[in-house]
Each structure stands twice: as C-alpha cells, then as structure tokens.
Coordinates of C-alpha atoms and ligand atoms in Angstrom, one line a residue:
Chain P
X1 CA -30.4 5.0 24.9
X2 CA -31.2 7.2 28.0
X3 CA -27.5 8.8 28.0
X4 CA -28.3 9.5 23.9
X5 CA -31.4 11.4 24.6
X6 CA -30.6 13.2 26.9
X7 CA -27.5 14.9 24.9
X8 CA -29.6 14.9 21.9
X9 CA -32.5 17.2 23.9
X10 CA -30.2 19.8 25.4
X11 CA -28.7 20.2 21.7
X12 CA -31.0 19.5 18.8
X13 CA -32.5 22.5 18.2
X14 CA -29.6 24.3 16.5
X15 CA -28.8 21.0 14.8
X16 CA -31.9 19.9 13.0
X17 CA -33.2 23.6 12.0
X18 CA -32.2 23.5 8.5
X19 CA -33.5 19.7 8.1
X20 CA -37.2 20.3 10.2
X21 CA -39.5 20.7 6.4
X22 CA -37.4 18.6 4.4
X23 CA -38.9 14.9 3.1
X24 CA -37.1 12.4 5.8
X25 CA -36.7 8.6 6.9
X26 CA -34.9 7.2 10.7
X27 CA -33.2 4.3 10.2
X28 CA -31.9 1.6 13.3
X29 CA -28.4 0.3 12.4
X30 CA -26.9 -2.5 14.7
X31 CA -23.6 -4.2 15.1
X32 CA -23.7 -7.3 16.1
X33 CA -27.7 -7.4 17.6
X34 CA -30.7 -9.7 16.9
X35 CA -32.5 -8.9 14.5
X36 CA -35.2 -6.4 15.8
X37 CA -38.7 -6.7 15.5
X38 CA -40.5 -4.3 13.6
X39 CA -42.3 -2.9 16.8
X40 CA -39.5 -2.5 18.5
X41 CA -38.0 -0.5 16.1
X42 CA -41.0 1.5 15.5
X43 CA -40.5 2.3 19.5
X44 CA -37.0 3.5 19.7
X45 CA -37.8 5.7 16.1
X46 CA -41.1 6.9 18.3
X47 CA -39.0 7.7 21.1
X48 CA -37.5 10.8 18.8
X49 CA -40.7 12.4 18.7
X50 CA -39.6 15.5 20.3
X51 CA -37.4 16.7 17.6
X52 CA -40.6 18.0 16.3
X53 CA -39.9 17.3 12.6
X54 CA -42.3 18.8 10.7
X55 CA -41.2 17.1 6.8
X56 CA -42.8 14.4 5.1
X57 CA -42.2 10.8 5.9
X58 CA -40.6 8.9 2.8
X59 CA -38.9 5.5 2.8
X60 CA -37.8 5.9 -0.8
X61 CA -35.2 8.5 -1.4
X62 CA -36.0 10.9 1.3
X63 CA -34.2 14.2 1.5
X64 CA -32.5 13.0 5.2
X65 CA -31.9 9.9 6.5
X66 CA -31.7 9.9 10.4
X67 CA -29.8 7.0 11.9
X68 CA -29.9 5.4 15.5
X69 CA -27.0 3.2 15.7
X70 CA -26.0 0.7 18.3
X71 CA -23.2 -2.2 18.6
X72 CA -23.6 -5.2 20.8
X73 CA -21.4 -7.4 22.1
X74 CA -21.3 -11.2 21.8
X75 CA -22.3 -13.0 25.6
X76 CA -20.5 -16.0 26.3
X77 CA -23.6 -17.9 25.0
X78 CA -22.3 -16.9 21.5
X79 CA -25.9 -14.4 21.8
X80 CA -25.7 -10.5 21.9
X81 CA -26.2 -8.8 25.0
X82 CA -29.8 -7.4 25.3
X83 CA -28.7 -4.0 25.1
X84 CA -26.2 -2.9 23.1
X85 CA -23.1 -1.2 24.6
X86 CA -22.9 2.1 22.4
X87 CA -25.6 3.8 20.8
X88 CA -25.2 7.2 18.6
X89 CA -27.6 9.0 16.8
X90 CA -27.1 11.3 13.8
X91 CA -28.3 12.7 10.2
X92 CA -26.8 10.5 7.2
X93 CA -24.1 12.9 5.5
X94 CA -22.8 9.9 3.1
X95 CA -22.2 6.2 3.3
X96 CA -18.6 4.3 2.9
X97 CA -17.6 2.4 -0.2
X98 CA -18.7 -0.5 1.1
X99 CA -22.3 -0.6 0.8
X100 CA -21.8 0.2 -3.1
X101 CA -20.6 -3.2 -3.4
X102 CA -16.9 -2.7 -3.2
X103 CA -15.8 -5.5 -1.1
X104 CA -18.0 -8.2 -4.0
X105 CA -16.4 -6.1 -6.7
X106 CA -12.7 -6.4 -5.4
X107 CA -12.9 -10.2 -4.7
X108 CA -10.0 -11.9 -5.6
X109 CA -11.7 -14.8 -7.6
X110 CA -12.7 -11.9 -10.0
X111 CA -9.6 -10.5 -10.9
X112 CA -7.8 -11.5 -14.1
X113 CA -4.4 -11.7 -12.1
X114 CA -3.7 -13.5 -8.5
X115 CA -2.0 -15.8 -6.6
X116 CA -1.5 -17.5 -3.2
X117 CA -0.1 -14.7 -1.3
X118 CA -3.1 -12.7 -2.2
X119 CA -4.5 -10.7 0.5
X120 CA -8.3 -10.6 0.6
X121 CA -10.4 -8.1 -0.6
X122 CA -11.7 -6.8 2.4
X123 CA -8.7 -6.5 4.4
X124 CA -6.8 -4.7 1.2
X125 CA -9.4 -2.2 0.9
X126 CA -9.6 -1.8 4.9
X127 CA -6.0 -1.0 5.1
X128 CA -5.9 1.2 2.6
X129 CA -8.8 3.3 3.8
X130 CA -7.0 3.6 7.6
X131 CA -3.9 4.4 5.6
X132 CA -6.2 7.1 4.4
X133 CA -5.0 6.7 0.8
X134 CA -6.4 9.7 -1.5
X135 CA -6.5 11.5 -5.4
X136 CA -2.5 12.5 -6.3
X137 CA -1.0 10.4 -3.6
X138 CA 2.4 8.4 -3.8
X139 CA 1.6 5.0 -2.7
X140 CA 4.0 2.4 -2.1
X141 CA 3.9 -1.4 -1.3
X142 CA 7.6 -3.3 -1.2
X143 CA 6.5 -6.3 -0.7
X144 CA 3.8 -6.3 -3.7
X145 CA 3.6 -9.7 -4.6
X146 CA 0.3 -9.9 -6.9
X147 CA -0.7 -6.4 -6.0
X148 CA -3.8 -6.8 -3.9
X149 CA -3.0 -3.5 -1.5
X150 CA -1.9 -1.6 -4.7
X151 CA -5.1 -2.5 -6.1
X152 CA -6.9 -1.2 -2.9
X153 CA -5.0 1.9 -3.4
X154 CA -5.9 2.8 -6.9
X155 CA -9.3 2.1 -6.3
X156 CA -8.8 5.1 -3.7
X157 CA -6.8 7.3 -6.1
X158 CA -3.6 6.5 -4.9
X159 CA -0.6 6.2 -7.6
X160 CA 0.8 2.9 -6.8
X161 CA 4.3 1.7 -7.1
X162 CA 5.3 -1.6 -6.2
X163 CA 8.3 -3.8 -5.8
X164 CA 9.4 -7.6 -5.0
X165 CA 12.0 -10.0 -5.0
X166 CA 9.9 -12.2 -6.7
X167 CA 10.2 -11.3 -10.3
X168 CA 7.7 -14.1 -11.4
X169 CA 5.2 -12.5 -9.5
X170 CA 5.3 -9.6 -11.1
X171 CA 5.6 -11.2 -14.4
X172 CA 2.8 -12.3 -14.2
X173 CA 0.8 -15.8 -15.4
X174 CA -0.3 -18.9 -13.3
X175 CA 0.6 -22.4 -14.1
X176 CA -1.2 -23.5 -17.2
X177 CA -2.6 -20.0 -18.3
X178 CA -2.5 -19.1 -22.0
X179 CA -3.4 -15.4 -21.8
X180 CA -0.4 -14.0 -19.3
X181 CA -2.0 -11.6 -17.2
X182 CA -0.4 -9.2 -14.4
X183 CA -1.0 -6.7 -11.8
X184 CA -1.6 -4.4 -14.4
X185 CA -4.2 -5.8 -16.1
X186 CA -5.9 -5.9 -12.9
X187 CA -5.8 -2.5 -12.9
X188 CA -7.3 -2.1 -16.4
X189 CA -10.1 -4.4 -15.0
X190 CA -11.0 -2.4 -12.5
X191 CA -11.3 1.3 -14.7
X192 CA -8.0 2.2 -12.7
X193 CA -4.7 1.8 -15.3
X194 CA -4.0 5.6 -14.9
X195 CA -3.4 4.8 -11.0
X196 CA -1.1 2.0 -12.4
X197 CA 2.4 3.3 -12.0
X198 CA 4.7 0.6 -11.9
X199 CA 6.8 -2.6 -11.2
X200 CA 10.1 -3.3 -9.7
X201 CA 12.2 -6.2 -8.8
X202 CA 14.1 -5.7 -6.1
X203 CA 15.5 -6.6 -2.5
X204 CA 13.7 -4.3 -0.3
X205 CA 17.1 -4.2 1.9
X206 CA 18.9 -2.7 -0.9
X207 CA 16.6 -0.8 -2.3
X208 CA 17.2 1.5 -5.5
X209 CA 14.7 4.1 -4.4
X210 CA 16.4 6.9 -4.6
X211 CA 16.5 8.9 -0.5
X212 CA 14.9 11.9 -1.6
X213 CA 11.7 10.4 -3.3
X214 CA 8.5 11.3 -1.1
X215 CA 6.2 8.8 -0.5
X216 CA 2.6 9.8 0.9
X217 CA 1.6 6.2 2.2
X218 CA 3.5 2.9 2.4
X219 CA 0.9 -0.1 2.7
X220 CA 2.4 -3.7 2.9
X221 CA 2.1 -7.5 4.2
X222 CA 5.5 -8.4 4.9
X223 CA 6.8 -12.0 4.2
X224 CA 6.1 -14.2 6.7
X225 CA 8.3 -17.0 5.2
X226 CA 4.9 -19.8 5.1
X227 CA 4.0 -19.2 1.5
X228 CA 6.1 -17.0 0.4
X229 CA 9.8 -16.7 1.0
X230 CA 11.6 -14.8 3.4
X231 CA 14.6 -13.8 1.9
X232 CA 17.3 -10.8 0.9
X233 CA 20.1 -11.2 -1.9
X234 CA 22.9 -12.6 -1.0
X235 CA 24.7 -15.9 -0.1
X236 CA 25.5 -17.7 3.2
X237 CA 28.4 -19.0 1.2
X238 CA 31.1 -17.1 0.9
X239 CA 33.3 -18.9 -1.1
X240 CA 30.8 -19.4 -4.0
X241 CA 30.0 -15.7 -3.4
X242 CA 34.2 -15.2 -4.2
X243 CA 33.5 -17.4 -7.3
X244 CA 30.7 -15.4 -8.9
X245 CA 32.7 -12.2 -8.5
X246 CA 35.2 -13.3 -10.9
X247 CA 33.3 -15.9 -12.7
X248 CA 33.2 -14.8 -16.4
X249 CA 31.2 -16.3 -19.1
X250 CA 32.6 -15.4 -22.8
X251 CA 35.0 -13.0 -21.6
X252 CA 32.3 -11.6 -19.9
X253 CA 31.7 -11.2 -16.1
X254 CA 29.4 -13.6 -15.2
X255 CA 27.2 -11.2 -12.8
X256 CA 26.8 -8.9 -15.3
X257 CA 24.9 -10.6 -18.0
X258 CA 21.1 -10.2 -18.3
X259 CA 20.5 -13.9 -17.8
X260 CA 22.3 -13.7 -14.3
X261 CA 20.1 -14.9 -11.9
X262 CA 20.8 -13.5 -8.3
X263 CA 21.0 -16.0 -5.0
X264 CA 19.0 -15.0 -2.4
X265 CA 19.5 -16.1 1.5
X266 CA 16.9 -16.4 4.2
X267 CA 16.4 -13.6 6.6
X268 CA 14.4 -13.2 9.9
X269 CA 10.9 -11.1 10.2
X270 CA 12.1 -9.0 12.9
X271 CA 15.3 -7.3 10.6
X272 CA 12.8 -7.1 7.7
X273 CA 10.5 -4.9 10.4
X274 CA 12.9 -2.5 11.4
X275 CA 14.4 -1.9 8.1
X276 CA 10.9 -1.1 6.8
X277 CA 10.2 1.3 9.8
X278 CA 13.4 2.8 9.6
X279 CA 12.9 3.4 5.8
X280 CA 9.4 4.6 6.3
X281 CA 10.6 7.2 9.1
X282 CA 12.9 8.4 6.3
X283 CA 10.6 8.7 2.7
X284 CA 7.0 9.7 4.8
X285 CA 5.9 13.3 4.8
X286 CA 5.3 14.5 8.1
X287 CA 1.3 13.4 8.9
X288 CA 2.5 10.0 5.7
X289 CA 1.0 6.7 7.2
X290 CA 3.0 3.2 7.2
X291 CA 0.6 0.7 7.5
X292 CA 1.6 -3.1 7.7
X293 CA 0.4 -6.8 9.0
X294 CA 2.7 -8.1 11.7
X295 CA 1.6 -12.0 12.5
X296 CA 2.9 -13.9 15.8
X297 CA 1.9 -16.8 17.6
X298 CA -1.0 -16.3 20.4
X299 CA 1.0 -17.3 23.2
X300 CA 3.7 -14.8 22.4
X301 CA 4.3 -11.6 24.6
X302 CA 3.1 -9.7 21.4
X303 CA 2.8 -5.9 22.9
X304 CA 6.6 -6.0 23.3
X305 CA 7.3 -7.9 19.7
X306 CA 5.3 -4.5 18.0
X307 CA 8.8 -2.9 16.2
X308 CA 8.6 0.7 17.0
X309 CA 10.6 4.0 15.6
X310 CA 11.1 7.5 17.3
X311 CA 9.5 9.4 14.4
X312 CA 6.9 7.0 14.0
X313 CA 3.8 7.0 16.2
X314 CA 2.1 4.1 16.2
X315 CA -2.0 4.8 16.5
X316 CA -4.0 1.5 15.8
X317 CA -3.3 -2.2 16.7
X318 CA -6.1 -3.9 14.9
X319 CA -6.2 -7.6 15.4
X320 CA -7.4 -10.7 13.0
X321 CA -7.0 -14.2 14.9
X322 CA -6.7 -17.0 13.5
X323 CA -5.9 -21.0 14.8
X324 CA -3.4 -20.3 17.4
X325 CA -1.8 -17.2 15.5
X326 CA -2.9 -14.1 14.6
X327 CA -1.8 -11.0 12.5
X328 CA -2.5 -7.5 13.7
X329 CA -3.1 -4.3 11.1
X330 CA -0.2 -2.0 12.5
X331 CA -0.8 1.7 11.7
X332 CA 1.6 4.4 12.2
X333 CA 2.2 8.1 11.2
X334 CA 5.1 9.6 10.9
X335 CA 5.8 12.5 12.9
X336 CA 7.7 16.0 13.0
X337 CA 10.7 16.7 14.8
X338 CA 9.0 18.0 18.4
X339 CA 7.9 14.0 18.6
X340 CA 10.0 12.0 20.8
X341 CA 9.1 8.2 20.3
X342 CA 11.4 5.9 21.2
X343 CA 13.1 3.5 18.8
X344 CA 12.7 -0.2 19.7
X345 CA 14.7 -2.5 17.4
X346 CA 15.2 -6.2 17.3
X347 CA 18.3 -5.7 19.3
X348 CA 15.9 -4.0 22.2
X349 CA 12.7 -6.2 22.1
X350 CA 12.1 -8.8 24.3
X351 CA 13.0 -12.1 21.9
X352 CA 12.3 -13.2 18.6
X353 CA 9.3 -13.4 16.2
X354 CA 10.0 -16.4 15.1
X355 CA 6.6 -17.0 13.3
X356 CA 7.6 -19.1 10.1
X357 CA 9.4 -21.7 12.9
X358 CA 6.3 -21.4 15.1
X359 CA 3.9 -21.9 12.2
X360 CA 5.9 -25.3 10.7
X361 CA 5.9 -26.5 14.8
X362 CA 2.2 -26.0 14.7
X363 CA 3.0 -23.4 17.6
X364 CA 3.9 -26.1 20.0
Chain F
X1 CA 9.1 0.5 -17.2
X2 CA 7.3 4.0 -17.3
X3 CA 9.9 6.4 -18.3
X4 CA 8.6 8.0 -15.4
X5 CA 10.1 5.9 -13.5
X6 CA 13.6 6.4 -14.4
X7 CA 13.5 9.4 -12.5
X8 CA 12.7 7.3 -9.1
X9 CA 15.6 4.7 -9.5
X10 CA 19.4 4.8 -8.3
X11 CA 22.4 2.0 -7.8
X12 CA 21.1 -0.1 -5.3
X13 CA 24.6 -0.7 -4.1
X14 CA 25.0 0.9 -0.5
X15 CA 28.0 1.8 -1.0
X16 CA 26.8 4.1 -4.1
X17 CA 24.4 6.0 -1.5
X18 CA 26.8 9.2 -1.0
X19 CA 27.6 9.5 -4.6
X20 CA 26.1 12.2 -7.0
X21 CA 27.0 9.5 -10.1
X22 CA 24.5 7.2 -8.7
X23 CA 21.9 8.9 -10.3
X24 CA 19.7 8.4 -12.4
X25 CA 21.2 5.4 -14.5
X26 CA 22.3 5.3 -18.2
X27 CA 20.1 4.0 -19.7
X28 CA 21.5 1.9 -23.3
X29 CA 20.5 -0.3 -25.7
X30 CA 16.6 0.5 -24.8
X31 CA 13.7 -0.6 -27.0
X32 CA 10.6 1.2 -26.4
X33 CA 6.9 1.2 -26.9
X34 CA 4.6 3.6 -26.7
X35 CA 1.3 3.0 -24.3
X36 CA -1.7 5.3 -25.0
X37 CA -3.2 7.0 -22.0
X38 CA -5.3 9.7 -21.2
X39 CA -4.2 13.0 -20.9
X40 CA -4.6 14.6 -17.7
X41 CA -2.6 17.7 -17.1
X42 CA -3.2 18.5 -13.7
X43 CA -1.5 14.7 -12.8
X44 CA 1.3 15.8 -14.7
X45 CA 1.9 19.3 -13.0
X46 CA 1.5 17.9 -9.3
X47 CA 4.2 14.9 -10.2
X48 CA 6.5 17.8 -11.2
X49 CA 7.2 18.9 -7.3
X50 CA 8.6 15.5 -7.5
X51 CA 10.6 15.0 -10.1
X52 CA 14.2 15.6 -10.6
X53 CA 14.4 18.1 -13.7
X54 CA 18.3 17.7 -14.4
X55 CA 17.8 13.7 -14.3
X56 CA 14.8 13.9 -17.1
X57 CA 16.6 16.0 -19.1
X58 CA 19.4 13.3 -18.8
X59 CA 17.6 10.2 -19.0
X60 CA 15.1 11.7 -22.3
X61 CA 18.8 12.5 -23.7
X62 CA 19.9 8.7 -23.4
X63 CA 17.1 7.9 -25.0
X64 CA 17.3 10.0 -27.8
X65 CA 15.2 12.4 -26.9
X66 CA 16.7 15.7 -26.8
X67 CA 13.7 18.4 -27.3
X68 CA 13.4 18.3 -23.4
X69 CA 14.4 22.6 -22.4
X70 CA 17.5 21.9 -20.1
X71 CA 16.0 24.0 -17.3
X72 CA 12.5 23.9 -15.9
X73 CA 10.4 26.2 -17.3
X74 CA 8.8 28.6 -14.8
X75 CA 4.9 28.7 -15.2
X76 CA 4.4 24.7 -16.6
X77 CA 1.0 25.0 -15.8
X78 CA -0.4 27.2 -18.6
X79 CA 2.2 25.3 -21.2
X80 CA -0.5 22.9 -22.8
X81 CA 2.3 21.9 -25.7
X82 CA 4.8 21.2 -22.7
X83 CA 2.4 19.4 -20.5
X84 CA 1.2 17.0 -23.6
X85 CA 5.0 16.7 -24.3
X86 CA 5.4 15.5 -20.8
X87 CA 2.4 13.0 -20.8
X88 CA 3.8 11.6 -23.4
X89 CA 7.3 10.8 -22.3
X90 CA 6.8 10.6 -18.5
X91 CA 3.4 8.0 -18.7
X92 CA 3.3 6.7 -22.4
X93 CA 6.9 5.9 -22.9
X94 CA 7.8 2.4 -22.1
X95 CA 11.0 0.4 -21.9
X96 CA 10.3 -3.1 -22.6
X97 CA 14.3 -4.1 -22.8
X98 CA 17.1 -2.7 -21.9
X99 CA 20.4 -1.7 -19.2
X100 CA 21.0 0.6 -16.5
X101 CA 24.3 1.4 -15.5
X102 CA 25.5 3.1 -12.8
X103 CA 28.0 5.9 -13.6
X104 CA 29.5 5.6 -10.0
X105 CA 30.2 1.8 -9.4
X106 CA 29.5 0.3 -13.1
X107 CA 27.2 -2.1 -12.1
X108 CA 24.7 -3.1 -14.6
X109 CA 21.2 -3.8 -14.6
X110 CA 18.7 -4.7 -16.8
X111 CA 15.2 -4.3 -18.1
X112 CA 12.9 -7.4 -18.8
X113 CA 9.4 -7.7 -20.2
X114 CA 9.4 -4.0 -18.9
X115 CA 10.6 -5.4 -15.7
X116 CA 13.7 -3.4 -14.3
X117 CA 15.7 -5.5 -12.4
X118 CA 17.7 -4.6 -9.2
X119 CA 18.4 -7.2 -7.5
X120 CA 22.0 -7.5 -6.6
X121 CA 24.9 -10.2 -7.1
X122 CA 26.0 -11.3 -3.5
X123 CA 29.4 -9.4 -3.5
X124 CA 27.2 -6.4 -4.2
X125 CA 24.5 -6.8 -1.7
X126 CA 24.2 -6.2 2.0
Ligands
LIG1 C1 2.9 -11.9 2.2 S1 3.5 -11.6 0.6 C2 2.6 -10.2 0.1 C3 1.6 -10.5 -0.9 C4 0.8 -9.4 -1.5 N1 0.2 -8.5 -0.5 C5 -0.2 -9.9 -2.5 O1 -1.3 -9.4 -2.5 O2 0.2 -10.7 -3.3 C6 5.2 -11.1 0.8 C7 5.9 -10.8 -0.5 O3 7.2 -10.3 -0.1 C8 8.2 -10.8 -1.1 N2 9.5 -10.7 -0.5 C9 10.2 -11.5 0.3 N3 11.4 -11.1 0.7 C10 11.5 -9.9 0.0 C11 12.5 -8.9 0.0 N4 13.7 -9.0 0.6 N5 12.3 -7.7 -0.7 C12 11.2 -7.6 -1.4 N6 10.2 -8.5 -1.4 C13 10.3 -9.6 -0.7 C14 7.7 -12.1 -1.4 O4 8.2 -12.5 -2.7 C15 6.2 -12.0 -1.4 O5 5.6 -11.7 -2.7
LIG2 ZN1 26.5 1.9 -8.2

C-alpha cells in the first residue's frame, strides 16, 4: 500500500480535478483475501484523505466510484497471505460483463441445446473476451460441436460460423427429446439469432472454406479424442477405399448419393494443431487472434509440446489443471510480415501429445 | 444454409485448390425457405468487402434469381431498395435441401435439414 501512495501523491492532482465536487463512494476490492473487517476497511479508505475530495459521500449511485484493489496469494496453509501482493488504486470507468450476471445467464443447464462436449460457461465467455471478439466481426470455431464458444461470441457481437465432422451435433436433439433443438435456437434464446450465421459439416483437414475468406477471430477446443472423436475422412483401408470408388448403387456411383455416409479414420492431436495454426496464419487479418485449448498430461515437458507458427505470435498461456492433466487457453495473434517467429511442427517438437492414450492409462 | 453462405464454400478436394471452377458450387435441385430477420443495413454493407460479387451473381442465378445487377454497384450504401434486396437473399434465403457440384472435379455434395455437407469419400480426401 506504501508503494501505491506514494505514486498516487506525486500524481493525483491533475487526475482527480474534474471528479473533486462530484457525489462519490471508495470501494476495497480483493482477490483472493479474507474477508476484511469493516474497520479495517474504513482505515485503508481513511488513508486517502489527502486527495482532498471535496463531493458528497453517497453509497447509492454515487457520481464516482474509487476503487482500492488488491490480490493475495494462497500460503501453503490453504490461507491468504496477510498482505496482498499487488495493490492498485483507480476511479471506476465501467465494470466487465460479468457482474451483470453473464456467466449465470450463459450456464449450460439453461440453454435449450447442449451436449457432453459442452464447454462451460465461464471458460466460453473468457475465451472469447481474450480473443477480443467485437460488433461486425467474422468469428470462426471448426471444431463447433454444440456451439458453446460461438455462443460466447455472439453474445460479444461476433458473427459466428461453425463447422464439425459431427453432423449429429449439429443436427441437433438429445436422446429422447421431442422438441429438436440446435445451436441455433440457442442463439434465439439468448436475443442473439442475427449473430447466428451458420453450420457446416465438414473435415477441418479438408476444409471447403474458400483461401481468400477473412476471418477476424478463430476460437476453438480441439478434439481431444476422450469424448469426442478424433478423427479426419478417410480410411486406413485401402482396398475398401478402391471399392467405394467404383461401387455403384442403381447405376449410380455409390459416393455420390446423398445417403452416402463418409468413413472417417483416427488422427493424432499434434497434426490436428499444426494444420489449425497453419490455417489460422493464412485466413487471420494481421492483429486476428487464434485462440484454442491445448490439454496434456502434468508430467509432460509441456513448454516444448506448445505448437507454434512464424506468423503467429503466441501472447498468453493461461492454465486450468485438473487430476493429473491440465488444458492451457493458448492465445496467439497473427502478425505482419517484419515478424519473424519460428515455425515448430510436430516434426520439430520434442515427442508426442499423446493425451487421449495418456488419459485411457490414467497417465501412468 | 444461409444463402450467404454460398459465397464462403468451395470443393473441398485439395486437388480443386488451384482451380478457378472450384468456385462457388452449382447449386441444383434446391428447395428453399424463407427466414424473417431484421433488417439492418449497415451489417449488410460491411459484409460486402467480403463477399465475392461475380459468385452471388452466379449462385442467385442457379437459384433462379436473376434481378441481381451483374456488376457491383458503386455507392451500395445509399441504395435502400438494393440493400433490402440483399437482406433478403444474403440472410433470409435458406436452403433446406439440395446439391453442390463442383464445376472443376464433379464432385457432389449435398444439403440436409439446411446442413451442407462436405465431408469427403476416402478416394477424395487427404
Ligand atoms: C472438444 S469438442 C468441442 C466442443 C465444443 N466446444 C462444444 O461446446 O460443444 C471437439 C469437436 O471436434 C469435432 N471434430 C473431431 N475431428 C474433427 C475434424 N477432423 N474436423 C472437424 N471437427 C472435428 C468433434 O466432433 C467434436 O465436436
Ligand atoms: Zn472439386
């Protein structure tokens, strides 16, 4: 607190002018602290008295909220630290979605459409928000599934596009439901149908997005193969893949008829990764975010499992741990041609994410 | 399937990539249904940076829609009968059934429950 008043004195004047009549309240706002007792509250909003406001004191709807925040971290003991690590102090310009209630509103339990690969509200909304989704964007998840990032994204004015291999899943309906719903009744839920844009089933490896399409933002949770499969179109056997060619039904090639159901083959995270980088690298406008969930086992070398691409810079690694795994919130931007990053592709890293083999071994 | 996004979709084949013919896709034997929704021009003119004139003009054509001027008027902004026009092709139009085929390899896909489909046959993929 010492190191906060002591920049706040040698600058405050020029800052709090235009706020020193109007109707006011301070505020302490903690991260992770004990609850504070009232007097000692009272003490650390006493120990501003030298900004010399001369306004009103209101608690209800006052004209500027001044806030003294502070974050704490966790001792051993499970018990914050008696002082916190951080403090800041500042004048209230606006407050996140959050405390209207968002992350209650978006809760999956309360959405006409979901499933078991549906990422939680929270997270959805978080990632959208870092991919800094905004009014007359392009947003795009290929790995949609039941839509919870695209959701996210048209709550944040993004138009969303989305695509899967899954065609049921976009489809829509769960086992033993009347009333079909899908993603975009979600949307219709949630006041946002105009943000809807659409659909598509496809392999995200052979993708029928056409190359010079801009895309603002690409938000996704890749398969990880546990719930959901990992797999491309395709066959690992080629002589039924021979047969199909020239199968024909009624004269008619087989592969060509609208009840033709495409095989699919397994496929490894890692190839998945780089072919989502290297696609991102080429839609993204220069500044264009990719933002995606990478999981791996905790006793992995996981710094050097982090796919990476030259035009691609990655800026956050956020992490959310689980029992012996964890998944980490990868952010990267996309940028122009006087960055040099360097490309590192599954050829290049160290060894393996094996995750969905390391998840079924119980990470043995 | 937003007409919309006909002007988004190619052959998924790779080998399709280099070709002109890949897109957009013919569309045939289409059943649509219009899908009410509000009309907000100023969506409408910043989608146009990204759309592909000659390929609505071709797609609206398949369709049987052939009041769609063959070059892209300069000034869109101030034409409200254009812009509505638009709205109500680009965003209201839906296929609910129908094929894509690609004019360089021949491959066909389809449409289903307003579901375009492009996943390919192994021979195909890659
Ligand atoms: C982890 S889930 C994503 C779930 C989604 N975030 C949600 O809220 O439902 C991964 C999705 O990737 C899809 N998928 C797997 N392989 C794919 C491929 N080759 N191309 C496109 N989608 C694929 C799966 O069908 C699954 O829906
Ligand atoms: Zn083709």
């Amino acid at each position: 607190m010492d190191d906060v008043h002591a920049d706040v004195r040698t600058r405050y004047e020029k800052l709090t002018e235009p706020y020193m009549d109007c109707t006011f309240k301070f505020e302490v706002v903690e991260y992770q602290g004990a609850k504070k007792a009232k007097k000692e509250q009272i003490r650390i909003i006493d120990s501003f008295k030298y900004l010399g406001l001369r306004g009103k004191i209101r608690l209800s709807n006052p004209a500027q909220v001044f806030t003294v925040l502070q974050s704490y971290s966790i001792e051993a003991d499970l018990c914050p630290r008696s002082e916190p690590d951080y403090c800041w102090f500042g004048r209230q310009v606006g407050l996140s979605a959050r405390s209207h209630g968002i992350v209650d509103r978006y809760e999956i339990a309360k959405r006409p459409y979901f499933g078991t690969t549906t990422f939680e509200s929270e997270l959805s909304l978080v990632t959208c928000n870092l991919a800094l989704v905004k009014e007359g964007q392009l947003v795009y998840d290929p790995f949609v599934g039941t839509g919870s990032f695209a959701l996210a994204a048209g709550h944040f004015g993004g138009y969303t596009f989305g695509s899967d291999i899954d065609f049921l899943a976009l489809k829509g309906g769960r086992p033993g439901q009347k009333d079909i719903k899908r993603l975009k009744d979600n949307f219709k839920h949630y006041g946002t149908q105009t943000k809807f844009g659409d659909v598509l089933c496809m392999d995200f490896t052979n993708s029928a997005l056409r190359k010079d399409l801009i895309v603002d933002t690409i938000v996704c949770d890749p398969p990880y193969g546990i719930r959901e499969g990992l797999r491309v179109c395709g066959t690992t056997n080629l002589e039924s893949a021979k047969l199909t060619e020239n199968k024909l039904i009624d004269g008619e090639k087989a592969f060509l008829r609208r009840e033709y159901v495409q095989p699919k083959k397994p496929c490894t995270l890692d190839f998945m990764l780089d072919d989502l980088l290297r696609f991102s690298a080429e839609r993204l406008p220069v500044g264009g975010r990719l933002c995606f969930w990478m999981p791996a086992a905790d006793d992995e070398d996981i710094p050097r499992l982090i796919p990476q691409h030259e035009k691609l810079e990655l800026i956050y690694v956020l992490e959310q741990s689980f029992y012996r795994w964890s998944r980490r919130l990868l952010v990267y931007v996309k940028r122009d041609g006087s960055y040099t990053g360097k490309t590192v592709t599954k050829e290049e890293r160290a060894h393996e994410n094996n995750f969905r083999e390391r998840y079924f071994n119980r990470f043995i | 399937m937003k007409f919309l996004t006909t002007n988004f979709v190619k052959c998924a084949v790779k080998s399709c990539d280099a070709s002109e013919k890949s897109f957009p896709l013919k569309y045939e034997e289409c059943q649509l249904q219009s899908e009410e929704q509000e009309f907000n021009p100023a969506f409408i003119v910043s989608m146009l940076d990204r759309i592909d004139w000659d390929a609505l003009v071709s797609v609206a054509a398949d369709l049987g829609n052939r009041s769609i001027p063959a070059e892209k008027p300069e000034n869109i902004e101030q034409n409200e009968a254009l812009l509505r026009e638009l709205h109500s092709l680009l965003l209201e139009t839906q296929i609910v059934e129908g094929k894509m085929m690609c004019q360089n390899c021949g491959h066909i896909y389809y449409i289903k429950d307003s579901i375009p489909n492009f996943l390919l046959p192994p021979h195909l993929a890659n």
